[in-house]
CSV table of C-alpha atoms in Angstrom, one decimal:
chain,number,residue,atom,x,y,z
A,1,MET,CA,-0.1,0.2,0.0
A,2,ALA,CA,1.4,3.5,-0.9
A,3,THR,CA,2.5,5.8,1.8
A,4,GLU,CA,1.1,9.5,1.9
A,5,ASP,CA,4.4,10.7,0.6
A,6,GLU,CA,4.3,8.0,-2.4
A,7,SER,CA,0.9,9.0,-3.1
A,8,SER,CA,1.6,12.7,-2.9
A,9,SER,CA,4.7,12.1,-5.4
A,10,TRP,CA,2.4,10.3,-8.1
A,11,ARG,CA,0.1,13.4,-7.8
A,12,THR,CA,2.8,15.6,-8.3
A,13,PHE,CA,4.3,13.7,-11.2
A,14,VAL,CA,0.7,13.6,-12.8
A,15,PHE,CA,-0.6,17.1,-12.2
A,16,GLY,CA,2.1,19.3,-11.3
A,17,ASP,CA,2.4,21.2,-8.1
A,18,GLU,CA,-1.3,21.7,-7.3
A,19,ASP,CA,-0.3,24.7,-5.0
A,20,LEU,CA,1.0,26.5,-8.6
A,21,PRO,CA,-1.0,27.4,-11.7
A,22,ASP,CA,-0.1,25.3,-14.7
A,23,PRO,CA,2.8,27.5,-16.2
A,24,ASP,CA,1.1,27.0,-19.6
A,25,TYR,CA,-2.1,28.3,-18.8
A,26,PRO,CA,-4.3,25.6,-20.7
A,27,ILE,CA,-7.7,27.1,-20.1
A,28,ASP,CA,-7.1,30.8,-19.8
A,29,HIS,CA,-5.4,33.7,-21.4
A,30,VAL,CA,-1.7,33.8,-21.1
A,31,PRO,CA,-0.8,36.7,-18.9
A,32,ARG,CA,1.2,39.6,-20.6
A,33,ASP,CA,4.1,39.0,-18.0
A,34,GLU,CA,4.7,35.6,-19.2
A,35,ARG,CA,4.7,36.5,-23.0
A,36,LYS,CA,7.9,35.5,-25.3
A,37,GLY,CA,9.8,37.5,-27.8
A,38,LEU,CA,10.4,36.6,-31.4
A,39,VAL,CA,13.4,34.5,-31.2
A,40,SER,CA,11.8,32.2,-28.5
A,41,ILE,CA,8.2,32.0,-30.5
A,42,SER,CA,10.1,31.2,-33.8
A,43,ALA,CA,12.3,28.7,-32.3
A,44,VAL,CA,9.5,26.6,-31.0
A,45,LEU,CA,7.3,27.1,-34.4
A,46,LEU,CA,10.5,26.1,-36.6
A,47,GLY,CA,11.0,23.0,-34.6
A,48,PHE,CA,7.4,22.1,-35.0
A,49,VAL,CA,7.7,22.4,-38.9
A,50,PHE,CA,11.1,20.7,-39.4
A,51,PHE,CA,9.7,17.5,-40.4
A,52,ALA,CA,10.9,14.8,-42.6
A,53,GLY,CA,7.6,14.5,-44.7
A,54,THR,CA,8.3,18.0,-45.9
A,55,LEU,CA,11.7,16.7,-47.3
A,56,TRP,CA,10.0,13.9,-48.9
A,57,SER,CA,7.3,16.2,-50.8
A,58,GLY,CA,10.2,18.5,-52.0
A,59,ALA,CA,11.8,15.6,-53.7
A,60,GLU,CA,8.4,14.4,-55.3
A,61,VAL,CA,7.7,17.6,-56.7
A,62,GLY,CA,11.3,18.5,-57.8
A,63,ALA,CA,11.3,15.1,-59.6
A,64,ALA,CA,8.5,15.7,-61.4
A,65,MET,CA,8.7,19.2,-62.5
A,66,GLY,CA,12.2,19.8,-62.6
A,67,PHE,CA,14.2,22.4,-60.4
A,68,GLY,CA,13.3,25.5,-61.8
A,69,PRO,CA,9.5,25.2,-62.0
A,70,MET,CA,9.5,23.7,-58.6
A,71,LEU,CA,11.1,26.8,-57.3
A,72,SER,CA,8.2,28.9,-58.3
A,73,ALA,CA,5.6,26.4,-57.3
A,74,THR,CA,7.4,26.5,-53.8
A,75,ALA,CA,7.4,30.2,-53.7
A,76,VAL,CA,3.7,30.6,-54.4
A,77,GLY,CA,2.6,27.5,-52.0
A,78,TYR,CA,4.6,28.7,-49.0
A,79,ALA,CA,3.3,32.1,-49.2
A,80,ILE,CA,-0.3,31.2,-49.1
A,81,LEU,CA,0.7,28.4,-46.1
A,82,GLY,CA,2.6,31.1,-44.3
A,83,VAL,CA,-0.1,33.8,-44.5
A,84,TYR,CA,-2.5,31.3,-43.3
A,85,VAL,CA,-0.7,30.6,-40.1
A,86,ALA,CA,0.8,33.9,-39.7
A,87,ALA,CA,-2.8,35.1,-39.5
A,88,LEU,CA,-3.9,32.4,-37.0
A,89,CYS,CA,-0.6,33.0,-34.9
A,90,GLY,CA,-1.2,36.8,-34.7
A,91,ILE,CA,-4.9,36.1,-33.6
A,92,ALA,CA,-3.7,33.9,-31.0
A,93,ALA,CA,-1.1,36.4,-29.7
A,94,LYS,CA,-3.7,38.8,-29.3
A,95,ALA,CA,-6.2,36.7,-27.6
A,96,GLY,CA,-3.4,34.7,-25.6
A,97,LEU,CA,-5.4,31.5,-26.3
A,98,THR,CA,-5.0,27.8,-27.7
A,99,THR,CA,-6.5,26.9,-31.0
A,100,VAL,CA,-9.1,25.0,-28.8
A,101,LEU,CA,-10.1,28.0,-26.9
A,102,LEU,CA,-10.3,30.1,-29.7
A,103,ALA,CA,-12.8,27.5,-30.9
A,104,ARG,CA,-14.7,28.0,-28.3
A,105,TYR,CA,-15.3,31.7,-29.3
A,106,SER,CA,-16.1,30.5,-32.9
A,107,PHE,CA,-18.3,27.2,-32.1
A,108,GLY,CA,-19.5,27.9,-28.7
A,109,ARG,CA,-18.9,26.2,-25.3
A,110,TRP,CA,-20.3,22.7,-26.2
A,111,GLY,CA,-19.3,23.2,-30.0
A,112,ALA,CA,-15.9,23.7,-29.1
A,113,LYS,CA,-15.8,20.1,-27.8
A,114,PHE,CA,-15.8,18.7,-31.4
A,115,ALA,CA,-12.6,20.7,-31.8
A,116,ASP,CA,-11.1,19.0,-28.9
A,117,LEU,CA,-11.9,15.7,-30.4
A,118,LEU,CA,-10.7,16.5,-33.8
A,119,LEU,CA,-7.7,18.5,-32.9
A,120,GLY,CA,-6.3,16.4,-29.6
A,121,GLY,CA,-7.4,13.0,-31.4
A,122,THR,CA,-5.7,13.4,-34.6
A,123,GLN,CA,-2.9,14.6,-32.7
A,124,VAL,CA,-2.6,11.4,-30.9
A,125,GLY,CA,-2.8,9.4,-34.0
A,126,TRP,CA,0.1,11.6,-35.5
A,127,PHE,CA,2.4,11.1,-32.3
A,128,GLY,CA,1.7,7.0,-32.9
A,129,VAL,CA,2.4,7.2,-36.8
A,130,THR,CA,5.6,9.3,-36.6
A,131,ILE,CA,7.7,7.5,-33.6
A,132,PRO,CA,8.6,4.6,-35.7
A,133,MET,CA,10.1,7.1,-38.3
A,134,VAL,CA,13.1,7.8,-35.8
A,135,ALA,CA,13.0,4.0,-34.1
A,136,ILE,CA,13.6,2.2,-37.3
A,137,PRO,CA,16.2,4.2,-38.7
A,138,THR,CA,17.9,4.2,-35.3
A,139,ALA,CA,17.7,0.2,-35.2
A,140,THR,CA,19.1,0.1,-38.8
A,141,PHE,CA,21.9,2.5,-37.8
A,142,PHE,CA,23.1,0.0,-35.2
A,143,GLY,CA,22.7,-3.0,-37.3
A,144,LEU,CA,20.1,-4.3,-34.6
A,145,GLU,CA,16.9,-4.7,-36.7
A,146,SER,CA,15.2,-7.4,-34.8
A,147,ARG,CA,11.4,-6.8,-34.3
A,148,THR,CA,12.2,-6.6,-30.3
A,149,PHE,CA,14.7,-4.1,-30.6
A,150,VAL,CA,12.6,-1.9,-32.9
A,151,LEU,CA,9.8,-2.2,-30.4
A,152,ALA,CA,11.8,-1.3,-27.5
A,153,LEU,CA,13.2,1.7,-29.6
A,154,ILE,CA,9.5,2.8,-30.0
A,155,VAL,CA,8.9,2.8,-26.2
A,156,ILE,CA,12.3,4.9,-25.4
A,157,TRP,CA,11.7,7.5,-28.1
A,158,GLY,CA,8.0,7.7,-27.3
A,159,VAL,CA,8.8,8.5,-23.7
A,160,LEU,CA,11.6,11.0,-24.7
A,161,HIS,CA,9.1,12.8,-27.1
A,162,LEU,CA,6.6,13.1,-24.1
A,163,ALA,CA,9.2,14.5,-21.9
A,164,THR,CA,9.5,17.8,-23.4
A,165,ALA,CA,5.6,18.3,-23.8
A,166,TYR,CA,5.4,17.0,-20.1
A,167,PHE,CA,7.4,20.4,-19.0
A,168,GLY,CA,5.3,22.4,-21.5
A,169,TYR,CA,6.5,25.3,-23.5
A,170,GLU,CA,9.4,25.8,-21.3
A,171,GLY,CA,10.8,22.3,-21.9
A,172,MET,CA,9.8,22.6,-26.0
A,173,GLU,CA,11.7,26.0,-26.2
A,174,LYS,CA,15.0,24.7,-24.7
A,175,LEU,CA,15.0,21.7,-27.2
A,176,SER,CA,14.0,24.0,-30.0
A,177,LEU,CA,16.7,26.5,-29.2
A,178,VAL,CA,19.5,23.7,-29.4
A,179,ALA,CA,17.8,21.6,-32.2
A,180,VAL,CA,16.6,24.5,-35.0
A,181,PRO,CA,20.2,25.8,-35.3
A,182,ILE,CA,21.7,22.2,-35.7
A,183,LEU,CA,19.2,21.2,-38.4
A,184,VAL,CA,19.8,24.7,-40.3
A,185,VAL,CA,23.3,23.9,-40.1
A,186,VAL,CA,23.0,20.1,-41.1
A,187,GLY,CA,20.5,21.3,-43.7
A,188,LEU,CA,22.8,23.8,-45.5
A,189,LEU,CA,25.8,21.4,-45.3
A,190,SER,CA,23.9,18.7,-47.1
A,191,VAL,CA,22.6,21.1,-49.7
A,192,PHE,CA,25.9,22.3,-50.4
A,193,ILE,CA,27.4,18.8,-50.6
A,194,ALA,CA,24.2,17.8,-52.7
A,195,VAL,CA,24.8,20.8,-55.2
A,196,GLN,CA,28.6,20.0,-55.6
A,197,ASP,CA,28.0,16.2,-56.6
A,198,ALA,CA,25.2,17.5,-59.0
A,199,GLY,CA,27.9,19.5,-60.9
A,200,GLY,CA,27.0,22.8,-59.6
A,201,VAL,CA,23.8,24.9,-59.5
A,202,SER,CA,23.4,24.7,-63.4
A,203,GLY,CA,23.5,20.8,-63.0
A,204,LEU,CA,20.4,21.2,-60.7
A,205,PHE,CA,18.7,23.6,-63.2
A,206,SER,CA,19.5,21.3,-65.9
A,207,SER,CA,16.9,18.8,-64.8
A,208,THR,CA,13.7,18.9,-66.7
A,209,GLY,CA,11.8,16.4,-64.5
A,210,GLY,CA,9.8,13.2,-65.5
A,211,GLY,CA,6.5,15.4,-66.1
A,212,GLY,CA,3.3,14.4,-64.9
A,213,MET,CA,2.6,17.4,-62.6
A,214,GLY,CA,1.5,21.0,-63.4
A,215,PHE,CA,1.9,24.2,-61.3
A,216,ALA,CA,-1.5,24.0,-59.8
A,217,ALA,CA,-1.0,20.2,-58.4
A,218,ALA,CA,2.7,21.3,-57.2
A,219,VAL,CA,1.3,24.3,-55.3
A,220,THR,CA,-1.3,22.5,-53.6
A,221,ILE,CA,1.4,19.7,-52.4
A,222,VAL,CA,3.3,22.7,-51.2
A,223,VAL,CA,0.4,23.9,-49.2
A,224,GLY,CA,-0.6,20.5,-48.1
A,225,THR,CA,2.8,19.8,-46.3
A,226,PHE,CA,1.9,21.3,-43.1
A,227,ILE,CA,-1.5,23.3,-43.4
A,228,SER,CA,-3.0,20.9,-40.8
A,229,GLY,CA,-0.2,21.1,-38.6
A,230,GLY,CA,-0.4,25.0,-38.8
A,231,THR,CA,-4.0,25.3,-37.3
A,232,GLN,CA,-2.5,24.1,-34.2
A,233,ALA,CA,0.2,26.8,-34.4
A,234,PRO,CA,-1.7,29.0,-31.8
A,235,ASN,CA,-1.0,26.7,-29.3
A,236,TRP,CA,2.5,28.4,-29.1
A,237,ALA,CA,2.0,31.6,-30.8
A,238,ARG,CA,-0.3,32.5,-27.8
A,239,PHE,CA,2.7,33.1,-25.9
A,240,ALA,CA,3.9,36.1,-28.2
A,241,SER,CA,4.5,39.5,-26.5
A,242,SER,CA,2.4,41.0,-29.0
A,243,THR,CA,0.1,40.3,-32.2
A,244,ARG,CA,3.0,41.5,-34.4
A,245,VAL,CA,5.5,38.9,-32.9
A,246,GLY,CA,3.1,36.2,-33.0
A,247,PHE,CA,2.3,37.0,-37.0
A,248,TRP,CA,6.0,37.3,-37.7
A,249,ALA,CA,7.0,34.1,-36.0
A,250,GLY,CA,4.3,32.2,-37.9
A,251,LEU,CA,5.5,33.7,-41.3
A,252,ILE,CA,9.3,32.9,-40.4
A,253,ALA,CA,8.4,29.3,-39.5
A,254,PHE,CA,6.0,28.5,-42.1
A,255,LEU,CA,7.1,30.3,-45.1
A,256,LEU,CA,11.0,30.4,-44.7
A,257,GLY,CA,11.7,27.5,-42.4
A,258,ASN,CA,9.2,24.9,-44.1
A,259,GLY,CA,10.3,26.6,-47.3
A,260,PHE,CA,13.7,25.7,-46.6
A,261,LEU,CA,12.9,22.0,-45.6
A,262,PHE,CA,11.1,21.5,-48.7
A,263,LEU,CA,13.8,22.9,-50.8
A,264,SER,CA,16.4,20.5,-49.1
A,265,GLY,CA,14.5,17.6,-49.8
A,266,ALA,CA,14.1,18.7,-53.5
A,267,VAL,CA,18.0,19.0,-53.6
A,268,GLY,CA,18.5,15.6,-52.1
A,269,GLY,CA,15.8,13.9,-54.1
A,270,ALA,CA,17.5,15.1,-57.2
A,271,VAL,CA,21.1,14.2,-56.7
A,272,TYR,CA,20.8,11.0,-54.5
A,273,ASP,CA,18.7,7.6,-55.4
A,274,VAL,CA,17.2,7.2,-52.0
A,275,THR,CA,13.8,5.6,-50.8
A,276,PRO,CA,12.0,7.7,-50.0
A,277,ALA,CA,13.3,10.2,-52.1
A,278,GLY,CA,14.6,13.1,-50.3
A,279,ASP,CA,14.9,10.9,-46.9
A,280,LEU,CA,17.0,13.3,-44.5
A,281,TYR,CA,19.0,10.1,-43.0
A,282,GLU,CA,19.4,8.4,-46.2
A,283,VAL,CA,20.5,11.3,-48.3
A,284,LEU,CA,23.2,12.3,-45.3
A,285,ALA,CA,24.0,8.6,-45.3
A,286,ALA,CA,24.8,8.7,-48.9
A,287,GLN,CA,26.9,11.8,-48.4
A,288,GLY,CA,29.0,9.7,-46.0
A,289,LEU,CA,27.3,11.6,-43.1
A,290,ALA,CA,25.2,8.4,-41.5
A,291,ALA,CA,25.8,9.6,-38.0
A,292,VAL,CA,24.9,13.1,-38.7
A,293,GLY,CA,22.0,12.0,-40.5
A,294,LEU,CA,20.8,10.0,-37.4
A,295,ILE,CA,21.2,12.9,-35.0
A,296,ALA,CA,19.5,15.2,-37.4
A,297,LEU,CA,16.6,12.8,-37.9
A,298,VAL,CA,16.1,12.4,-34.3
A,299,LEU,CA,16.0,16.1,-33.6
A,300,ASN,CA,13.6,16.5,-36.5
A,301,ILE,CA,11.0,14.1,-35.2
A,302,TRP,CA,11.3,14.8,-31.7
A,303,THR,CA,10.7,18.6,-32.3
A,304,THR,CA,7.5,17.9,-34.1
A,305,ASN,CA,6.5,15.2,-31.8
A,306,ASP,CA,6.2,17.0,-28.6
A,307,ASN,CA,4.3,19.7,-30.2
A,308,ALA,CA,2.1,17.0,-31.2
A,309,ALA,CA,1.9,15.9,-27.3
A,310,TYR,CA,1.6,19.0,-26.2
A,311,ALA,CA,-1.4,19.6,-28.6
A,312,PHE,CA,-3.6,16.7,-27.2
A,313,GLY,CA,-2.6,18.0,-23.6
A,314,VAL,CA,-4.2,21.2,-23.9
A,315,ALA,CA,-7.1,20.0,-26.0
A,316,GLY,CA,-7.7,17.6,-23.1
A,317,SER,CA,-7.7,20.3,-20.7
A,318,GLU,CA,-10.4,22.4,-22.8
A,319,ALA,CA,-12.5,19.4,-23.2
A,320,PHE,CA,-12.7,18.7,-19.6
A,321,GLU,CA,-12.2,22.3,-18.6
A,322,PHE,CA,-9.5,21.1,-16.1
A,323,ASP,CA,-6.7,23.6,-15.6
A,324,ARG,CA,-3.8,21.1,-16.1
A,325,LYS,CA,-2.6,19.6,-19.1
A,326,ARG,CA,-0.1,16.8,-17.7
A,327,PRO,CA,-2.6,14.1,-17.4
A,328,PHE,CA,-3.7,14.4,-20.8
A,329,VAL,CA,-0.2,14.7,-22.0
A,330,LEU,CA,0.5,11.3,-20.6
A,331,ALA,CA,-2.7,9.7,-21.4
A,332,GLY,CA,-2.5,10.7,-24.8
A,333,GLY,CA,1.2,9.7,-25.1
A,334,THR,CA,0.4,6.2,-23.6
A,335,VAL,CA,-2.0,5.7,-26.4
A,336,GLY,CA,0.0,7.0,-29.2
A,337,ILE,CA,3.0,4.6,-28.1
A,338,LEU,CA,0.7,1.9,-28.0
A,339,LEU,CA,-0.6,2.8,-31.7
A,340,ALA,CA,3.2,2.8,-32.7
A,341,LEU,CA,3.9,-0.5,-31.2
A,342,ALA,CA,0.8,-1.7,-33.3
A,343,GLY,CA,2.5,-0.8,-36.5
A,344,ALA,CA,0.7,2.3,-37.0
A,345,GLU,CA,3.6,3.9,-39.2
A,346,SER,CA,1.8,2.2,-42.2
A,347,LEU,CA,-1.0,4.7,-41.9
A,348,LEU,CA,1.3,7.8,-42.3
A,349,ILE,CA,0.1,8.6,-45.7
A,350,PRO,CA,-3.9,8.1,-45.2
A,351,TRP,CA,-3.4,9.9,-41.9
A,352,LEU,CA,-2.0,12.9,-43.7
A,353,SER,CA,-4.9,12.8,-46.1
A,354,THR,CA,-7.5,12.8,-43.2
A,355,LEU,CA,-5.7,15.7,-41.3
A,356,GLY,CA,-5.7,17.5,-44.8
A,357,GLN,CA,-9.6,17.4,-45.1
A,358,TYR,CA,-10.9,17.8,-41.7
A,359,VAL,CA,-8.5,20.1,-40.0
A,360,PRO,CA,-8.0,23.3,-42.1
A,361,PRO,CA,-11.7,24.1,-42.3
A,362,LEU,CA,-11.6,24.5,-38.8
A,363,GLY,CA,-9.0,27.0,-39.0
A,364,GLY,CA,-10.7,28.9,-41.8
A,365,VAL,CA,-13.5,29.4,-39.5
A,366,ILE,CA,-11.5,30.8,-36.9
A,367,ILE,CA,-9.9,33.1,-39.0
A,368,ALA,CA,-12.9,34.5,-40.6
A,369,ASP,CA,-14.4,34.8,-37.2
A,370,PHE,CA,-11.5,36.6,-35.3
A,371,LEU,CA,-10.7,38.9,-38.4
A,372,LEU,CA,-14.2,39.7,-39.9
A,373,CYS,CA,-16.5,39.2,-36.9
A,374,TRP,CA,-14.9,39.7,-33.9
A,375,ARG,CA,-12.4,42.2,-35.9
A,376,LEU,CA,-9.9,41.3,-33.2
A,377,ASP,CA,-11.6,43.0,-30.6
A,378,VAL,CA,-11.5,39.9,-28.3
A,379,PRO,CA,-13.2,40.1,-24.7
A,380,ARG,CA,-11.8,37.9,-22.1
A,381,MET,CA,-13.4,34.4,-21.7
A,382,GLU,CA,-14.9,35.3,-18.3
A,383,ASP,CA,-16.7,38.3,-19.8
A,384,VAL,CA,-18.4,36.3,-22.3
A,385,ASP,CA,-21.7,34.1,-22.0
A,386,PHE,CA,-20.9,31.5,-24.5
A,387,ALA,CA,-23.6,30.1,-26.5
A,388,ASP,CA,-23.8,26.3,-26.2
A,389,VAL,CA,-23.4,25.8,-30.3
A,390,ARG,CA,-22.9,28.5,-32.8
A,391,TRP,CA,-24.6,27.0,-35.7
A,392,ILE,CA,-23.4,29.4,-38.5
A,393,ALA,CA,-19.7,27.9,-37.4
A,394,VAL,CA,-21.0,24.5,-37.6
A,395,LEU,CA,-22.5,25.1,-40.9
A,396,ALA,CA,-19.3,26.6,-42.1
A,397,TYR,CA,-17.1,23.9,-41.0
A,398,GLY,CA,-19.4,21.2,-42.5
A,399,VAL,CA,-19.4,23.0,-45.9
A,400,GLY,CA,-15.6,23.2,-45.7
A,401,VAL,CA,-15.1,19.6,-44.9
A,402,VAL,CA,-17.7,18.5,-47.8
A,403,VAL,CA,-15.7,20.8,-50.2
A,404,ALA,CA,-12.5,18.9,-49.2
A,405,ILE,CA,-13.7,15.6,-49.5
A,406,LEU,CA,-15.4,16.0,-52.7
A,407,THR,CA,-12.2,17.9,-54.2
A,408,ALA,CA,-9.6,15.5,-53.0
A,409,GLY,CA,-8.1,13.7,-56.1
A,410,GLN,CA,-10.4,15.7,-58.6
A,411,VAL,CA,-8.8,16.4,-62.1
A,412,VAL,CA,-8.1,20.2,-62.5
A,413,PRO,CA,-6.2,22.2,-65.2
A,414,GLY,CA,-2.5,22.2,-64.6
A,415,VAL,CA,0.3,23.4,-66.9
A,416,GLY,CA,-0.3,21.4,-70.1
A,417,ALA,CA,-2.5,18.3,-69.4
A,418,PRO,CA,-5.0,18.2,-66.8
A,419,GLN,CA,-3.8,17.0,-63.4
A,420,VAL,CA,-4.9,15.1,-60.5
A,421,LEU,CA,-4.8,17.2,-57.2
A,422,PRO,CA,-3.2,15.3,-54.4
A,423,GLY,CA,-5.6,14.7,-51.6
A,424,PRO,CA,-3.8,16.4,-48.6
A,425,GLY,CA,-2.9,19.6,-50.7
A,426,GLY,CA,-6.1,20.4,-52.7
A,427,ALA,CA,-8.4,19.4,-50.2
A,428,ALA,CA,-6.9,21.2,-47.4
A,429,LEU,CA,-6.8,24.6,-49.4
A,430,ASN,CA,-10.3,24.3,-50.9
A,431,GLY,CA,-11.8,23.4,-47.5
A,432,LEU,CA,-10.2,26.2,-45.7
A,433,VAL,CA,-11.5,28.8,-48.5
A,434,ALA,CA,-14.8,27.3,-48.6
A,435,ALA,CA,-15.4,27.3,-44.7
A,436,PHE,CA,-13.9,31.0,-44.5
A,437,VAL,CA,-16.6,32.2,-47.1
A,438,VAL,CA,-19.6,30.4,-45.5
A,439,HIS,CA,-18.8,31.5,-41.9
A,440,THR,CA,-18.4,35.3,-43.2
A,441,VAL,CA,-21.6,35.4,-45.1
A,442,ALA,CA,-23.5,33.4,-42.4
A,443,TYR,CA,-22.4,35.7,-39.9
A,444,TYR,CA,-23.6,38.9,-41.7
A,445,LEU,CA,-27.0,37.2,-42.9
A,446,PHE,CA,-28.0,35.6,-39.6
A,447,GLU,CA,-26.3,37.1,-36.5
A,448,GLU,CA,-25.6,40.2,-37.4
A,449,THR,CA,-29.3,40.6,-38.6
A,450,GLY,CA,-30.6,39.0,-35.2
A,451,LEU,CA,-31.9,36.0,-37.1
A,452,LEU,CA,-29.7,33.9,-34.9
A,453,ALA,CA,-28.2,34.5,-31.6
A,454,GLY,CA,-24.6,34.6,-30.9
A,455,HIS,CA,-22.5,34.9,-27.7
A,456,ASP,CA,-23.9,37.4,-25.0
A,457,VAL,CA,-20.9,39.6,-24.3
A,458,ASP,CA,-20.5,42.3,-21.4
A,459,ALA,CA,-20.3,45.6,-23.0
A,460,ALA,CA,-18.1,46.7,-20.1
A,461,ALA,CA,-15.8,43.7,-20.8
A,462,GLU,CA,-12.0,44.4,-20.1
A,463,ARG,CA,-10.2,44.1,-23.5
A,464,LEU,CA,-6.8,42.3,-24.0
């Protein structure tokens, strides 16, 4: 039987010091004296976007289009993605709230519970499908590829990924401040070696690609690489010291950071014959830098996966209106590790497609709501009598999802022959835009005219 001291230690591990507030404020506005500067917010968001899947996408587009046309598609696609995420980050910084708490304003107190399930549940799945992406290469590097060893590594890496999320923003910030500079240096080094191996810049641009992909299809792949993850960016941008800092941190991470990673994948995929094309570890191994490649891959996956764990932690806090995130980080992480042990890595591509169809319309509703309906004049939550369900947002989200599903894989005009849009890219952008438009129109038709009731906001509310 556990002693009183042992019971107290266990509760502290699960909940944190119950005499102190959760330093991440999972169900409240982040206080002004806890806000961070541009370097801190950018580092955390850059750690989030540095994900191996972006490298593969870059290699795929570069191989299909050729290097020159790929650069144009990359510039357009990441401009779209960067502005979308930067807008969400600016809104989060203004309000000091996570994505799921912003959803409470847009969808209502009970309507936001769906956002909790969607954003938290999908991130648990993401956590599970990505752990093997570092566990399997680690086993390969050490020449110990038995199933038992791989399973042991899945548990070890899963626990480590949870560790920084367990300590919240501060833990992720410290990891990112170390990992991001290393990943940038390694990426630049790899690109430099690859360019030399290709015979210089002219060698890269001489590639015409294999064809089969037009400009429109390429842009949608670029947008689709991280548009779902970008919808979660408010979870960290809410710590920004100002709206401007939040906006620029989002733009730096999702335009420059993601664009750099995409370009690195395209260069590696164009020069080296590895599978999957552009794979960070395999490319560096082909360059004689296998150990460096493993270190870079570890940091790459870790800085993305601890953000996933943090996301389902704060989603659980909102769902149960509980002011501690740690229990949900630990519970969701346990489920994610079990999924990884069951072989969930085979579901990565279908999971990306699902995220691309169901998550971005939520972001479209939130942006429309805070920019065009609230006009960034955000009252504190305690000054709002939230409606149970805000039906115009439900309508807009539903239309966005339907549009995303119907346009996933549809044939659209490309450059030259018609091209097939990849699901995660085309669906994501189409669903987002549809949700944005429908929510804006429905607000001015129904809530502004008084046909449908919205939230009851105290006229004397203290503004942020």
